């Protein structure tokens, strides 16, 4: 997986996008498209979704704003607060990210049996859904979760 990540980073460098910026753009795009279109996300909410410190999120957003990919907008519910929205250039950058990730995946997995890819996708989606459920549990003690069962011998 590190090779895929490195190859993706290399392909995004000419566009001036870092992995942290790409993740932030994807979070903002997902919130706008899927959760509540037109709603701006506050910086602390972005930091929480990225699982980074608010100060780190500020650094990422500052760079995205300077590049014209994100705009800070007033929060109508709280005049002291500021929301974050993708600009048209930011939406284009999200599309570029998706295209590069798709191309890298196609390069990396070309020649892989489609049945093997289907199994891999099913396992990854199951793991992601389980992780999302655990993360959504309030006050869940994540340290006491039992480890997954070991694979059966001979498989």
Tab-separated table of N, CA and C in Angstrom:
chain	number	residue	atom	x	y	z
A	1	UNK	N	0.814	-1.189	0.000
A	1	UNK	CA	0.000	0.000	0.000
A	1	UNK	C	0.859	1.256	0.000
A	2	UNK	N	2.053	1.158	0.601
A	2	UNK	CA	2.941	2.323	0.610
A	2	UNK	C	3.323	2.719	-0.812
A	3	UNK	N	3.509	1.735	-1.669
A	3	UNK	CA	3.859	2.049	-3.066
A	3	UNK	C	2.740	2.813	-3.757
A	4	UNK	N	1.519	2.392	-3.517
A	4	UNK	CA	0.375	3.089	-4.117
A	4	UNK	C	0.345	4.525	-3.615
A	5	UNK	N	0.516	4.690	-2.312
A	5	UNK	CA	0.492	6.031	-1.723
A	5	UNK	C	1.619	6.895	-2.297
A	6	UNK	N	2.823	6.337	-2.355
A	6	UNK	CA	3.962	7.107	-2.893
A	6	UNK	C	3.734	7.484	-4.347
A	7	UNK	N	3.209	6.556	-5.118
A	7	UNK	CA	2.952	6.833	-6.536
A	7	UNK	C	1.891	7.924	-6.685
A	8	UNK	N	0.870	7.868	-5.857
A	8	UNK	CA	-0.179	8.892	-5.894
A	8	UNK	C	0.395	10.249	-5.513
A	9	UNK	N	1.197	10.297	-4.448
A	9	UNK	CA	1.829	11.555	-4.024
A	9	UNK	C	2.684	12.115	-5.154
A	10	UNK	N	3.454	11.250	-5.787
A	10	UNK	CA	4.314	11.679	-6.903
A	10	UNK	C	3.483	12.267	-8.044
A	11	UNK	N	2.352	11.652	-8.335
A	11	UNK	CA	1.488	12.129	-9.427
A	11	UNK	C	0.788	13.443	-9.085
A	12	UNK	N	0.588	13.711	-7.786
A	12	UNK	CA	-0.090	14.942	-7.375
A	12	UNK	C	0.868	16.115	-7.169
A	13	UNK	N	2.158	15.827	-6.992
A	13	UNK	CA	3.137	16.892	-6.749
A	13	UNK	C	3.109	17.995	-7.801
A	14	UNK	N	3.048	17.678	-9.093
A	14	UNK	CA	3.032	18.758	-10.088
A	14	UNK	C	1.828	19.690	-9.953
A	15	UNK	N	0.795	19.218	-9.281
A	15	UNK	CA	-0.413	20.026	-9.100
A	15	UNK	C	-0.389	20.792	-7.778
A	16	UNK	N	0.700	20.633	-7.025
A	16	UNK	CA	0.848	21.359	-5.771
A	16	UNK	C	-0.013	20.849	-4.638
A	17	UNK	N	-0.452	19.607	-4.718
A	17	UNK	CA	-1.311	19.040	-3.674
A	17	UNK	C	-0.541	18.038	-2.823
A	18	UNK	N	-0.671	18.187	-1.516
A	18	UNK	CA	-0.078	17.237	-0.584
A	18	UNK	C	-1.145	16.225	-0.167
A	19	UNK	N	-0.727	15.098	0.405
A	19	UNK	CA	-1.724	14.139	0.885
A	19	UNK	C	-2.689	14.749	1.910
A	20	UNK	N	-2.174	15.567	2.823
A	20	UNK	CA	-3.043	16.186	3.833
A	20	UNK	C	-4.068	17.107	3.177
A	21	UNK	N	-3.638	17.853	2.185
A	21	UNK	CA	-4.566	18.735	1.475
A	21	UNK	C	-5.609	17.921	0.719
A	22	UNK	N	-5.177	16.837	0.108
A	22	UNK	CA	-6.111	15.975	-0.614
A	22	UNK	C	-7.176	15.403	0.302
A	23	UNK	N	-6.754	14.946	1.494
A	23	UNK	CA	-7.733	14.407	2.444
A	23	UNK	C	-8.723	15.484	2.867
A	24	UNK	N	-8.223	16.690	3.132
A	24	UNK	CA	-9.113	17.786	3.540
A	24	UNK	C	-10.102	18.117	2.428
A	25	UNK	N	-9.624	18.165	1.200
A	25	UNK	CA	-10.516	18.456	0.073
A	25	UNK	C	-11.600	17.390	-0.054
A	26	UNK	N	-11.215	16.131	0.116
A	26	UNK	CA	-12.198	15.049	0.004
A	26	UNK	C	-13.243	15.129	1.119
A	27	UNK	N	-12.823	15.475	2.332
A	27	UNK	CA	-13.782	15.620	3.436
A	27	UNK	C	-14.758	16.748	3.136
A	28	UNK	N	-14.243	17.878	2.679
A	28	UNK	CA	-15.113	19.010	2.355
A	28	UNK	C	-16.065	18.662	1.216
A	29	UNK	N	-15.568	17.962	0.214
A	29	UNK	CA	-16.416	17.581	-0.921
A	29	UNK	C	-17.499	16.607	-0.478
A	30	UNK	N	-17.137	15.644	0.352
A	30	UNK	CA	-18.118	14.665	0.819
A	30	UNK	C	-19.211	15.352	1.620
A	31	UNK	N	-18.838	16.259	2.491
A	31	UNK	CA	-19.834	16.964	3.302
A	31	UNK	C	-20.772	17.767	2.416
A	32	UNK	N	-20.216	18.410	1.401
A	32	UNK	CA	-21.038	19.243	0.520
A	32	UNK	C	-21.966	18.400	-0.353
A	33	UNK	N	-21.462	17.288	-0.875
A	33	UNK	CA	-22.252	16.470	-1.804
A	33	UNK	C	-23.223	15.539	-1.095
A	34	UNK	N	-22.802	14.993	0.034
A	34	UNK	CA	-23.550	13.884	0.623
A	34	UNK	C	-24.295	14.216	1.907
A	35	UNK	N	-23.792	15.151	2.674
A	35	UNK	CA	-24.402	15.384	3.980
A	35	UNK	C	-25.431	16.500	3.929
A	36	UNK	N	-24.975	17.679	3.616
A	36	UNK	CA	-25.914	18.796	3.485
A	36	UNK	C	-25.322	19.798	2.509
A	37	UNK	N	-25.752	19.713	1.264
A	37	UNK	CA	-25.212	20.586	0.226
A	37	UNK	C	-25.285	22.059	0.622
A	38	UNK	N	-24.173	22.728	0.405
A	38	UNK	CA	-24.105	24.154	0.680
A	38	UNK	C	-23.708	24.499	2.105
A	39	UNK	N	-23.676	23.503	2.989
A	39	UNK	CA	-23.307	23.784	4.376
A	39	UNK	C	-21.793	23.860	4.492
A	40	UNK	N	-21.330	24.883	5.155
A	40	UNK	CA	-19.895	25.015	5.396
A	40	UNK	C	-19.524	24.215	6.644
A	41	UNK	N	-18.330	23.667	6.632
A	41	UNK	CA	-17.813	22.912	7.774
A	41	UNK	C	-16.880	23.823	8.561
A	42	UNK	N	-16.995	23.793	9.859
A	42	UNK	CA	-16.084	24.567	10.701
A	42	UNK	C	-14.731	23.870	10.775
A	43	UNK	N	-13.715	24.656	11.046
A	43	UNK	CA	-12.349	24.146	11.096
A	43	UNK	C	-12.194	23.025	12.124
A	44	UNK	N	-12.794	23.182	13.299
A	44	UNK	CA	-12.653	22.133	14.316
A	44	UNK	C	-13.324	20.833	13.876
A	45	UNK	N	-14.412	20.934	13.114
A	45	UNK	CA	-15.079	19.740	12.591
A	45	UNK	C	-14.196	19.055	11.545
A	46	UNK	N	-13.550	19.853	10.704
A	46	UNK	CA	-12.630	19.289	9.714
A	46	UNK	C	-11.485	18.573	10.423
A	47	UNK	N	-10.917	19.216	11.440
A	47	UNK	CA	-9.815	18.604	12.189
A	47	UNK	C	-10.246	17.273	12.795
A	48	UNK	N	-11.446	17.249	13.350
A	48	UNK	CA	-11.953	16.019	13.957
A	48	UNK	C	-12.106	14.917	12.911
A	49	UNK	N	-12.663	15.256	11.766
A	49	UNK	CA	-12.866	14.255	10.711
A	49	UNK	C	-11.548	13.745	10.139
A	50	UNK	N	-10.531	14.605	10.145
A	50	UNK	CA	-9.217	14.204	9.647
A	50	UNK	C	-8.376	13.549	10.735
A	51	UNK	N	-8.884	13.600	11.963
A	51	UNK	CA	-8.161	13.052	13.108
A	51	UNK	C	-6.801	13.733	13.284
A	52	UNK	N	-6.812	15.067	13.181
A	52	UNK	CA	-5.601	15.856	13.382
A	52	UNK	C	-5.922	16.999	14.348
A	53	UNK	N	-4.884	17.618	14.869
A	53	UNK	CA	-5.060	18.749	15.780
A	53	UNK	C	-5.625	19.945	15.020
A	54	UNK	N	-6.444	20.753	15.676
A	54	UNK	CA	-6.982	21.942	15.003
A	54	UNK	C	-5.895	22.841	14.418
A	55	UNK	N	-4.767	22.966	15.099
A	55	UNK	CA	-3.673	23.791	14.575
A	55	UNK	C	-3.155	23.220	13.251
A	56	UNK	N	-3.058	21.920	13.159
A	56	UNK	CA	-2.620	21.290	11.906
A	56	UNK	C	-3.643	21.518	10.807
A	57	UNK	N	-4.917	21.449	11.166
A	57	UNK	CA	-5.973	21.706	10.181
A	57	UNK	C	-5.893	23.145	9.687
A	58	UNK	N	-5.566	24.069	10.584
A	58	UNK	CA	-5.420	25.470	10.186
A	58	UNK	C	-4.324	25.615	9.141
A	59	UNK	N	-3.209	24.941	9.344
A	59	UNK	CA	-2.101	25.000	8.385
A	59	UNK	C	-2.534	24.473	7.020
A	60	UNK	N	-3.243	23.351	7.017
A	60	UNK	CA	-3.721	22.761	5.763
A	60	UNK	C	-4.695	23.711	5.073
A	61	UNK	N	-5.644	24.242	5.830
A	61	UNK	CA	-6.659	25.133	5.251
A	61	UNK	C	-6.028	26.429	4.756
A	62	UNK	N	-5.054	26.952	5.489
A	62	UNK	CA	-4.369	28.168	5.030
A	62	UNK	C	-3.770	27.953	3.640
A	63	UNK	N	-3.111	26.805	3.444
A	63	UNK	CA	-2.509	26.509	2.140
A	63	UNK	C	-3.578	26.340	1.066
A	64	UNK	N	-4.671	25.661	1.402
A	64	UNK	CA	-5.755	25.474	0.433
A	64	UNK	C	-6.411	26.803	0.080
A	65	UNK	N	-6.563	27.664	1.070
A	65	UNK	CA	-7.153	28.978	0.808
A	65	UNK	C	-6.216	29.813	-0.065
A	66	UNK	N	-4.935	29.769	0.237
A	66	UNK	CA	-3.960	30.518	-0.560
A	66	UNK	C	-3.948	30.035	-2.011
A	67	UNK	N	-4.179	28.742	-2.212
A	67	UNK	CA	-4.223	28.179	-3.566
A	67	UNK	C	-5.564	28.430	-4.247
A	68	UNK	N	-6.515	29.007	-3.531
A	68	UNK	CA	-7.822	29.296	-4.114
A	68	UNK	C	-8.757	28.105	-4.167
A	69	UNK	N	-8.466	27.068	-3.377
A	69	UNK	CA	-9.269	25.846	-3.413
A	69	UNK	C	-10.363	25.820	-2.352
A	70	UNK	N	-10.184	26.611	-1.308
A	70	UNK	CA	-11.124	26.669	-0.196
A	70	UNK	C	-11.369	28.130	0.149
A	71	UNK	N	-12.593	28.428	0.556
A	71	UNK	CA	-12.928	29.780	1.015
A	71	UNK	C	-13.452	29.703	2.440
A	72	UNK	N	-13.041	30.666	3.235
A	72	UNK	CA	-13.610	30.813	4.578
A	72	UNK	C	-14.839	31.702	4.438
A	73	UNK	N	-15.952	31.247	5.000
A	73	UNK	CA	-17.212	31.991	4.879
A	73	UNK	C	-17.808	32.199	6.269
A	74	UNK	N	-18.522	33.308	6.466
A	74	UNK	CA	-19.144	33.542	7.771
A	74	UNK	C	-20.201	32.487	8.080
A	75	UNK	N	-20.293	32.128	9.343
A	75	UNK	CA	-21.313	31.184	9.793
A	75	UNK	C	-22.546	31.989	10.185
A	76	UNK	N	-23.672	31.799	9.492
A	76	UNK	CA	-24.860	32.598	9.798
A	76	UNK	C	-25.404	32.351	11.209
A	77	UNK	N	-25.108	31.207	11.781
A	77	UNK	CA	-25.608	30.878	13.115
A	77	UNK	C	-24.744	31.476	14.227
A	78	UNK	N	-23.490	31.805	13.911
A	78	UNK	CA	-22.567	32.327	14.923
A	78	UNK	C	-21.601	33.273	14.236
A	79	UNK	N	-21.793	34.559	14.436
A	79	UNK	CA	-20.994	35.538	13.684
A	79	UNK	C	-19.517	35.497	14.038
A	80	UNK	N	-19.156	34.849	15.152
A	80	UNK	CA	-17.739	34.708	15.499
A	80	UNK	C	-17.098	33.539	14.760
A	81	UNK	N	-17.898	32.620	14.287
A	81	UNK	CA	-17.388	31.394	13.667
A	81	UNK	C	-17.248	31.560	12.159
A	82	UNK	N	-16.382	30.730	11.612
A	82	UNK	CA	-16.128	30.735	10.174
A	82	UNK	C	-16.290	29.311	9.664
A	83	UNK	N	-16.890	29.183	8.494
A	83	UNK	CA	-17.037	27.882	7.859
A	83	UNK	C	-16.094	27.765	6.677
A	84	UNK	N	-15.932	26.551	6.196
A	84	UNK	CA	-15.054	26.273	5.053
A	84	UNK	C	-15.880	25.689	3.927
A	85	UNK	N	-15.657	26.209	2.740
A	85	UNK	CA	-16.343	25.695	1.545
A	85	UNK	C	-15.342	25.548	0.419
A	86	UNK	N	-15.592	24.555	-0.413
A	86	UNK	CA	-14.791	24.409	-1.629
A	86	UNK	C	-15.147	25.518	-2.606
A	87	UNK	N	-14.144	26.000	-3.311
A	87	UNK	CA	-14.382	26.918	-4.419
A	87	UNK	C	-14.558	26.073	-5.678
A	88	UNK	N	-14.833	26.720	-6.795
A	88	UNK	CA	-14.920	25.980	-8.069
A	88	UNK	C	-13.587	25.293	-8.350
A	89	UNK	N	-12.485	25.988	-8.077
A	89	UNK	CA	-11.160	25.382	-8.276
A	89	UNK	C	-10.959	24.212	-7.317
A	90	UNK	N	-11.508	24.310	-6.115
A	90	UNK	CA	-11.417	23.215	-5.155
A	90	UNK	C	-12.177	21.990	-5.624
A	91	UNK	N	-13.349	22.212	-6.207
A	91	UNK	CA	-14.118	21.077	-6.751
A	91	UNK	C	-13.365	20.432	-7.917
A	92	UNK	N	-12.711	21.254	-8.734
A	92	UNK	CA	-11.901	20.707	-9.835
A	92	UNK	C	-10.727	19.901	-9.276
A	93	UNK	N	-10.140	20.368	-8.177
A	93	UNK	CA	-9.033	19.636	-7.555
A	93	UNK	C	-9.512	18.298	-7.005
A	94	UNK	N	-10.720	18.257	-6.460
A	94	UNK	CA	-11.290	16.997	-5.970
A	94	UNK	C	-11.468	16.026	-7.136
A	95	UNK	N	-11.934	16.534	-8.259
A	95	UNK	CA	-12.083	15.688	-9.452
A	95	UNK	C	-10.721	15.168	-9.915
A	96	UNK	N	-9.705	16.030	-9.876
A	96	UNK	CA	-8.349	15.619	-10.245
A	96	UNK	C	-7.845	14.534	-9.300
A	97	UNK	N	-8.065	14.714	-8.008
A	97	UNK	CA	-7.664	13.702	-7.025
A	97	UNK	C	-8.292	12.351	-7.354
A	98	UNK	N	-9.579	12.365	-7.630
A	98	UNK	CA	-10.279	11.119	-7.946
A	98	UNK	C	-9.702	10.480	-9.205
A	99	UNK	N	-9.423	11.305	-10.205
A	99	UNK	CA	-8.869	10.790	-11.462
A	99	UNK	C	-7.494	10.167	-11.232
A	100	UNK	N	-6.630	10.855	-10.501
A	100	UNK	CA	-5.283	10.336	-10.243
A	100	UNK	C	-5.355	9.052	-9.433
A	101	UNK	N	-6.184	9.032	-8.412
A	101	UNK	CA	-6.313	7.823	-7.600
A	101	UNK	C	-6.819	6.648	-8.439
A	102	UNK	N	-7.774	6.909	-9.325
A	102	UNK	CA	-8.299	5.864	-10.203
A	102	UNK	C	-7.206	5.351	-11.142
A	103	UNK	N	-6.456	6.267	-11.738
A	103	UNK	CA	-5.389	5.871	-12.663
A	103	UNK	C	-4.315	5.052	-11.956
A	104	UNK	N	-3.919	5.479	-10.763
A	104	UNK	CA	-2.899	4.747	-10.013
A	104	UNK	C	-3.414	3.357	-9.653
A	105	UNK	N	-4.665	3.271	-9.216
A	105	UNK	CA	-5.240	1.962	-8.880
A	105	UNK	C	-5.272	1.053	-10.103
A	106	UNK	N	-5.656	1.604	-11.250
A	106	UNK	CA	-5.695	0.797	-12.474
A	106	UNK	C	-4.302	0.314	-12.848
A	107	UNK	N	-3.305	1.183	-12.720
A	107	UNK	CA	-1.927	0.780	-13.020
A	107	UNK	C	-1.464	-0.309	-12.052
A	108	UNK	N	-1.757	-0.119	-10.791
A	108	UNK	CA	-1.269	-1.035	-9.770
A	108	UNK	C	-1.951	-2.396	-9.848
A	109	UNK	N	-3.252	-2.403	-10.098
A	109	UNK	CA	-4.008	-3.652	-10.053
A	109	UNK	C	-4.266	-4.272	-11.422
A	110	UNK	N	-3.721	-3.690	-12.481
A	110	UNK	CA	-3.915	-4.301	-13.801
A	110	UNK	C	-3.302	-5.698	-13.785
A	111	UNK	N	-3.988	-6.629	-14.366
A	111	UNK	CA	-3.505	-7.999	-14.383
A	111	UNK	C	-3.971	-8.825	-13.195
A	112	UNK	N	-4.623	-8.192	-12.230
A	112	UNK	CA	-5.145	-8.929	-11.079
A	112	UNK	C	-6.484	-9.546	-11.469
A	113	UNK	N	-6.670	-10.781	-11.074
A	113	UNK	CA	-7.908	-11.483	-11.385
A	113	UNK	C	-9.106	-10.706	-10.830
A	114	UNK	N	-10.135	-10.469	-11.652
A	114	UNK	CA	-11.316	-9.734	-11.178
A	114	UNK	C	-11.968	-10.351	-9.937
A	115	UNK	N	-11.945	-11.661	-9.825
A	115	UNK	CA	-12.525	-12.309	-8.642
A	115	UNK	C	-11.724	-11.945	-7.390
A	116	UNK	N	-10.400	-11.882	-7.522
A	116	UNK	CA	-9.562	-11.485	-6.390
A	116	UNK	C	-9.826	-10.032	-6.004
A	117	UNK	N	-9.996	-9.175	-6.999
A	117	UNK	CA	-10.310	-7.768	-6.723
A	117	UNK	C	-11.649	-7.640	-6.003
A	118	UNK	N	-12.623	-8.423	-6.418
A	118	UNK	CA	-13.940	-8.371	-5.782
A	118	UNK	C	-13.853	-8.785	-4.317
A	119	UNK	N	-13.073	-9.823	-4.036
A	119	UNK	CA	-12.895	-10.264	-2.648
A	119	UNK	C	-12.200	-9.171	-1.838
A	120	UNK	N	-11.147	-8.589	-2.405
A	120	UNK	CA	-10.417	-7.537	-1.708
A	120	UNK	C	-11.332	-6.351	-1.392
A	121	UNK	N	-12.123	-5.933	-2.366
A	121	UNK	CA	-13.036	-4.813	-2.147
A	121	UNK	C	-14.072	-5.131	-1.077
A	122	UNK	N	-14.585	-6.352	-1.103
A	122	UNK	CA	-15.576	-6.747	-0.098
A	122	UNK	C	-14.962	-6.704	1.297
A	123	UNK	N	-13.757	-7.222	1.445
A	123	UNK	CA	-13.088	-7.219	2.746
A	123	UNK	C	-12.811	-5.789	3.204
A	124	UNK	N	-12.315	-4.952	2.313
A	124	UNK	CA	-12.023	-3.562	2.677
A	124	UNK	C	-13.287	-2.802	3.064
A	125	UNK	N	-14.357	-3.013	2.324
A	125	UNK	CA	-15.618	-2.326	2.648
A	125	UNK	C	-16.179	-2.799	3.985
A	126	UNK	N	-16.072	-4.091	4.258
A	126	UNK	CA	-16.534	-4.629	5.539
A	126	UNK	C	-15.717	-4.043	6.682
A	127	UNK	N	-14.402	-3.998	6.511
A	127	UNK	CA	-13.534	-3.431	7.546
A	127	UNK	C	-13.824	-1.951	7.751
A	128	UNK	N	-14.023	-1.222	6.672
A	128	UNK	CA	-14.321	0.212	6.766
A	128	UNK	C	-15.648	0.443	7.477
A	129	UNK	N	-16.655	-0.339	7.159
A	129	UNK	CA	-17.961	-0.187	7.811
A	129	UNK	C	-17.856	-0.494	9.304
A	130	UNK	N	-17.111	-1.531	9.656
A	130	UNK	CA	-16.938	-1.876	11.068
A	130	UNK	C	-16.195	-0.759	11.799
A	131	UNK	N	-15.191	-0.217	11.164
A	131	UNK	CA	-14.436	0.889	11.763
A	131	UNK	C	-15.335	2.109	11.960
A	132	UNK	N	-16.128	2.430	10.964
A	132	UNK	CA	-17.029	3.584	11.058
A	132	UNK	C	-18.037	3.393	12.188
A	133	UNK	N	-18.551	2.173	12.335
A	133	UNK	CA	-19.494	1.908	13.427
A	133	UNK	C	-18.819	2.108	14.781
A	134	UNK	N	-17.592	1.600	14.916
A	134	UNK	CA	-16.871	1.761	16.184
A	134	UNK	C	-16.605	3.231	16.473
A	135	UNK	N	-16.236	3.980	15.458
A	135	UNK	CA	-15.948	5.400	15.647
A	135	UNK	C	-17.198	6.180	16.022
A	136	UNK	N	-18.346	5.726	15.568
A	136	UNK	CA	-19.600	6.428	15.838
A	136	UNK	C	-20.146	6.145	17.232
A	137	UNK	N	-19.639	5.113	17.878
A	137	UNK	CA	-20.118	4.767	19.212
A	137	UNK	C	-19.595	5.789	20.216
A	138	UNK	N	-20.499	6.503	20.894
A	138	UNK	CA	-20.041	7.477	21.887
A	138	UNK	C	-19.414	6.778	23.086
A	139	UNK	N	-18.314	7.320	23.543
A	139	UNK	CA	-17.620	6.814	24.731
A	139	UNK	C	-17.276	5.334	24.635
A	140	UNK	N	-17.074	4.844	23.430
A	140	UNK	CA	-16.715	3.433	23.272
A	140	UNK	C	-15.285	3.225	23.746
A	141	UNK	N	-15.075	2.156	24.480
A	141	UNK	CA	-13.731	1.820	24.929
A	141	UNK	C	-13.061	1.027	23.821
A	142	UNK	N	-12.324	1.722	22.974
A	142	UNK	CA	-11.722	1.087	21.805
A	142	UNK	C	-10.509	0.235	22.157
A	143	UNK	N	-10.010	0.355	23.373
A	143	UNK	CA	-8.826	-0.413	23.741
A	143	UNK	C	-9.170	-1.825	24.178
A	144	UNK	N	-10.431	-2.093	24.506
A	144	UNK	CA	-10.784	-3.416	25.001
A	144	UNK	C	-11.393	-4.308	23.927
A	145	UNK	N	-11.413	-3.830	22.710
A	145	UNK	CA	-12.001	-4.634	21.635
A	145	UNK	C	-11.163	-5.884	21.420
A	146	UNK	N	-11.829	-6.986	21.243
A	146	UNK	CA	-11.128	-8.244	21.009
A	146	UNK	C	-10.491	-8.217	19.629
A	147	UNK	N	-9.294	-8.804	19.505
A	147	UNK	CA	-8.659	-8.845	18.188
A	147	UNK	C	-9.439	-9.755	17.257
A	148	UNK	N	-9.284	-9.559	15.950
A	148	UNK	CA	-9.995	-10.425	15.011
A	148	UNK	C	-9.485	-11.849	15.127
A	149	UNK	N	-10.325	-12.820	14.812
A	149	UNK	CA	-9.888	-14.215	14.900
A	149	UNK	C	-8.782	-14.494	13.896
A	150	UNK	N	-7.901	-15.398	14.281
A	150	UNK	CA	-6.804	-15.787	13.394
A	150	UNK	C	-7.362	-16.614	12.250
A	151	UNK	N	-6.750	-16.501	11.055
A	151	UNK	CA	-7.230	-17.308	9.927
A	151	UNK	C	-7.024	-18.791	10.207
A	152	UNK	N	-7.901	-19.593	9.653
A	152	UNK	CA	-7.813	-21.044	9.824
A	152	UNK	C	-6.563	-21.567	9.141
A	153	UNK	N	-5.964	-22.568	9.737
A	153	UNK	CA	-4.759	-23.164	9.169
A	153	UNK	C	-5.074	-23.836	7.849
A	154	UNK	N	-4.137	-23.764	6.931
A	154	UNK	CA	-4.299	-24.442	5.652
A	154	UNK	C	-5.044	-23.644	4.619
A	155	UNK	N	-5.352	-22.376	4.894
A	155	UNK	CA	-6.082	-21.562	3.914
A	155	UNK	C	-5.183	-20.575	3.289
